[in-house]
C-alpha positions as a Python dict, from the first residue, in 0.01 Angstrom:
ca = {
    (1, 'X'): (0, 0, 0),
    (2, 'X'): (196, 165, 314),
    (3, 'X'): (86, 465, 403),
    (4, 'X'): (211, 722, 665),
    (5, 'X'): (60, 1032, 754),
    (6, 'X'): (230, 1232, 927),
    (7, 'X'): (136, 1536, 1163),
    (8, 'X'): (378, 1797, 1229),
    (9, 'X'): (443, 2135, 1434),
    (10, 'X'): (547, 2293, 1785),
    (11, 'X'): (215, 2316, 2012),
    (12, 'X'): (341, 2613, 2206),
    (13, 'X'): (310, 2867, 1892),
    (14, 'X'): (-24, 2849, 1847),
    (15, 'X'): (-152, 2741, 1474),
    (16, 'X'): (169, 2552, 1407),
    (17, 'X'): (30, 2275, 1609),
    (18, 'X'): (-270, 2213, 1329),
    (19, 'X'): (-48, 1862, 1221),
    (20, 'X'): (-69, 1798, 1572),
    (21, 'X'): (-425, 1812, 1612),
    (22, 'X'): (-507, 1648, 1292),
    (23, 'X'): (-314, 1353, 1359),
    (24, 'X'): (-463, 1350, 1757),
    (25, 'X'): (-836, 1334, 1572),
    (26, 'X'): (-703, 1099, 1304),
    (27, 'X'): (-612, 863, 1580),
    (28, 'X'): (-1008, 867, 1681),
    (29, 'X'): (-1118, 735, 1421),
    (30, 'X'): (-1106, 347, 1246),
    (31, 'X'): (-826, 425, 946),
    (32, 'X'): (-763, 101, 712),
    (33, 'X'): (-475, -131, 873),
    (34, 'X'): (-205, -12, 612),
    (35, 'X'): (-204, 340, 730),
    (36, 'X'): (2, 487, 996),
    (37, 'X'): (-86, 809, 1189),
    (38, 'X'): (200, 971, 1364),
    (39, 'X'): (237, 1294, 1567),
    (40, 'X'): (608, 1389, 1508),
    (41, 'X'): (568, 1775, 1658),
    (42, 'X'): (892, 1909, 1628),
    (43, 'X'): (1087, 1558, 1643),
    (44, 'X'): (1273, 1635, 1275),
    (45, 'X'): (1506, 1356, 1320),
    (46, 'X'): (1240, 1129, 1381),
    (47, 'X'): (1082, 1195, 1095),
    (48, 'X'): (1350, 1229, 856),
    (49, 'X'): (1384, 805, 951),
    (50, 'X'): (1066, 760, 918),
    (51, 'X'): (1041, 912, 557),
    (52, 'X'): (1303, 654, 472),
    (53, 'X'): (1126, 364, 523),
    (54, 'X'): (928, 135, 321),
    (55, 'X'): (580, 342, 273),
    (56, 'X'): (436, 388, -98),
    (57, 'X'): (292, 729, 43),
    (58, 'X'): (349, 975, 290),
    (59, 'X'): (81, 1251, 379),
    (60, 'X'): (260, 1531, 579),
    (61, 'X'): (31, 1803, 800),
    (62, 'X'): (142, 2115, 878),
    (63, 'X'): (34, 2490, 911),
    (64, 'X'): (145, 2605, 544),
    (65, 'X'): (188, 2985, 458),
    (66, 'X'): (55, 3050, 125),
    (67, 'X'): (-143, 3409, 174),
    (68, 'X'): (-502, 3276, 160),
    (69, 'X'): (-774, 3304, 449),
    (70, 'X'): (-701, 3181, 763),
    (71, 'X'): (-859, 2826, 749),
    (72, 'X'): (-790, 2763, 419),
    (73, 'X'): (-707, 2357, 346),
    (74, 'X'): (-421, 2258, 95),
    (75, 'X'): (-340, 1960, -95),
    (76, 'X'): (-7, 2033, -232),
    (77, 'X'): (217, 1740, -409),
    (78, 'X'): (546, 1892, -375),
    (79, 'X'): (848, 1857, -651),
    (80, 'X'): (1087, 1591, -521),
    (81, 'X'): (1316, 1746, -782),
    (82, 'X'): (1268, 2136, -666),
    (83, 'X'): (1304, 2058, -353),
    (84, 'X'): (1666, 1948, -423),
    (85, 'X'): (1713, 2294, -550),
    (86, 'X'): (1652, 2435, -258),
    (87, 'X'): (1928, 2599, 4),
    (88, 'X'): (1995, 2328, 291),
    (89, 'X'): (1856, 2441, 627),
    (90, 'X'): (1966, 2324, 909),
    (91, 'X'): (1768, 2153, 1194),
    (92, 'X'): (1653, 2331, 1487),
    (93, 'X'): (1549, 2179, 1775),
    (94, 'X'): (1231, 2399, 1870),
    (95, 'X'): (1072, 2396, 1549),
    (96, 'X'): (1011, 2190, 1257),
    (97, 'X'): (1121, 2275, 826),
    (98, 'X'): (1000, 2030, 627),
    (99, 'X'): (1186, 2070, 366),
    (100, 'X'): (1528, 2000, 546),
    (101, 'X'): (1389, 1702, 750),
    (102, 'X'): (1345, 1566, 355),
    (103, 'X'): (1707, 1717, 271),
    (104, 'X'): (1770, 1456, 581),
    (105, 'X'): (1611, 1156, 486),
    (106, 'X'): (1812, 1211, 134),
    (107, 'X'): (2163, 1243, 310),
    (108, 'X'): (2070, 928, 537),
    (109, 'X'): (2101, 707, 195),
    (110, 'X'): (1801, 637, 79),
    (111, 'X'): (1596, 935, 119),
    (112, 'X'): (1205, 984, 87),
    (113, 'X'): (1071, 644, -70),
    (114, 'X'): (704, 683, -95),
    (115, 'X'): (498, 954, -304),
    (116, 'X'): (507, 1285, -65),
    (117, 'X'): (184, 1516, -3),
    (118, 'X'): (142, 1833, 223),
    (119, 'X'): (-237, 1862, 380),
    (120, 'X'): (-144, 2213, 478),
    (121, 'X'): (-367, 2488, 648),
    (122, 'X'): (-291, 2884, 638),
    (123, 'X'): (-232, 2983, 997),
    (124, 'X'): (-419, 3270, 1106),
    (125, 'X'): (-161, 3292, 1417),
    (126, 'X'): (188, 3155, 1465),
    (127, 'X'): (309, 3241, 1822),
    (128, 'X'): (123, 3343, 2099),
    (129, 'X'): (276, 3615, 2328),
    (130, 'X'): (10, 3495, 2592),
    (131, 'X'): (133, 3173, 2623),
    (132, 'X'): (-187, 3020, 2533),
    (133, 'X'): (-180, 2645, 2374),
    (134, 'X'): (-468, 2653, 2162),
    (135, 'X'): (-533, 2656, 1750),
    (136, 'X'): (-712, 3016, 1683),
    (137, 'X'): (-1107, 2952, 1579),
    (138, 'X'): (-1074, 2938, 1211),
    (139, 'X'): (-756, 2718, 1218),
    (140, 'X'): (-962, 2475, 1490),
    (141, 'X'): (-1280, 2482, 1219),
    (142, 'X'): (-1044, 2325, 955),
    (143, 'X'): (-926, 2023, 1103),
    (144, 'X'): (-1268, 1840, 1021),
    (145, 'X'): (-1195, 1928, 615),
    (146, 'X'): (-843, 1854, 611),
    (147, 'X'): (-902, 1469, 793),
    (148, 'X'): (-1183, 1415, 504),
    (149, 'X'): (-909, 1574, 262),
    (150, 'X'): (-661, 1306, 391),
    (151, 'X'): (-974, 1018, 394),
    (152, 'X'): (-1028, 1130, 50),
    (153, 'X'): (-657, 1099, -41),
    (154, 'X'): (-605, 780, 133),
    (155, 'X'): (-880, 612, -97),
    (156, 'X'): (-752, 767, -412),
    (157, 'X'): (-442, 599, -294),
    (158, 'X'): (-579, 294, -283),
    (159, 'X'): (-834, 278, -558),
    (160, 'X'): (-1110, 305, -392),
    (161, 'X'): (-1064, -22, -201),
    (162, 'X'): (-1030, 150, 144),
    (163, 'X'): (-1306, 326, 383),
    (164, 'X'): (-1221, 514, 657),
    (165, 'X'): (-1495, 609, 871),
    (166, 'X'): (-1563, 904, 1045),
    (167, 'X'): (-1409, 1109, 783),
    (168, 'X'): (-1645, 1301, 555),
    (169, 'X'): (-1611, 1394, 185),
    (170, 'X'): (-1360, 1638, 162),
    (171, 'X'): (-1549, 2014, 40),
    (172, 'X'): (-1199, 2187, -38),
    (173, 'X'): (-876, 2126, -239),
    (174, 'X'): (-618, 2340, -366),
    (175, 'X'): (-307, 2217, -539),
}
């Protein structure tokens, strides 16, 4: 089993970057050979390829709005079919949408292969008039609990077969 996970968002506004981060730690640590970490940031194209290609699973990362607490870890296993539903965005070069980088990868042919999760965390800040490059505290304090949430997901994945070290039991999910 393939399996890509993917961290996304724009570094310079502040908790957007949480994909970032959590793929930078990811990278630390010994994940199984079948998985792929990638930091796409805000490279939509490059992503929408990438969800075309041959992996059984594809764990996205992102700073995800859904009015919790600031901190607060996702799991979300989004509708293929909803998503189709949805109005077409178009791509803009300074940030990242999700959902039209998988509108993409559907117009490119053969669209998003694998199953698709969201590890998302709510953002306590978005942009930073200040300029500063940094996740705010409570963002920062998640990124340990979403990598075990993706460890954890990655051996579900699997059944069981796969350890990764250096990622703990996972303490929160949300679907």
């Amino acid at each position: 089993m393939k399996i890509l996970v993917a961290g996304i968002g724009n570094i310079f506004y502040g908790d957007d970057a949480f994909g970032c981060e959590v793929a930078r730690e990811l990278k630390r640590v010994k994940l199984p050979e079948n998985v792929t970490v990638t930091d796409f940031g805000i490279r939509s194209y490059d992503l929408a390829y990438a969800l075309t290609n041959d992996f059984d699973a594809i764990i996205l990362v992102d700073a995800t709005t859904r009015g919790q607490a600031p901190g607060t870890v996702y799991l979300i296993e989004p509708d293929m079919n909803h998503l189709n539903e949805l109005d077409r965005t178009s791509v803009d070069a300074h940030s990242m949408d999700p959902v039209a980088v998988i509108q993409m990868a559907q117009s490119l042919g053969g669209g998003v292969r694998g199953k698709l999760f969201l590890v998302g965390c709510e953002p306590a800040m978005v942009e930073n008039e200040d300029g500063a490059l940094e996740l705010s505290e409570k963002v920062k304090a998640a990124i340990p609990g979403a990598m075990a949430m993706i460890g954890e997901l990655i051996r579900e994945l699997t059944g069981g077969k796969t350890k990764s070290s250096g990622l703990a039991p996972a303490v929160t999910k949300e679907v």
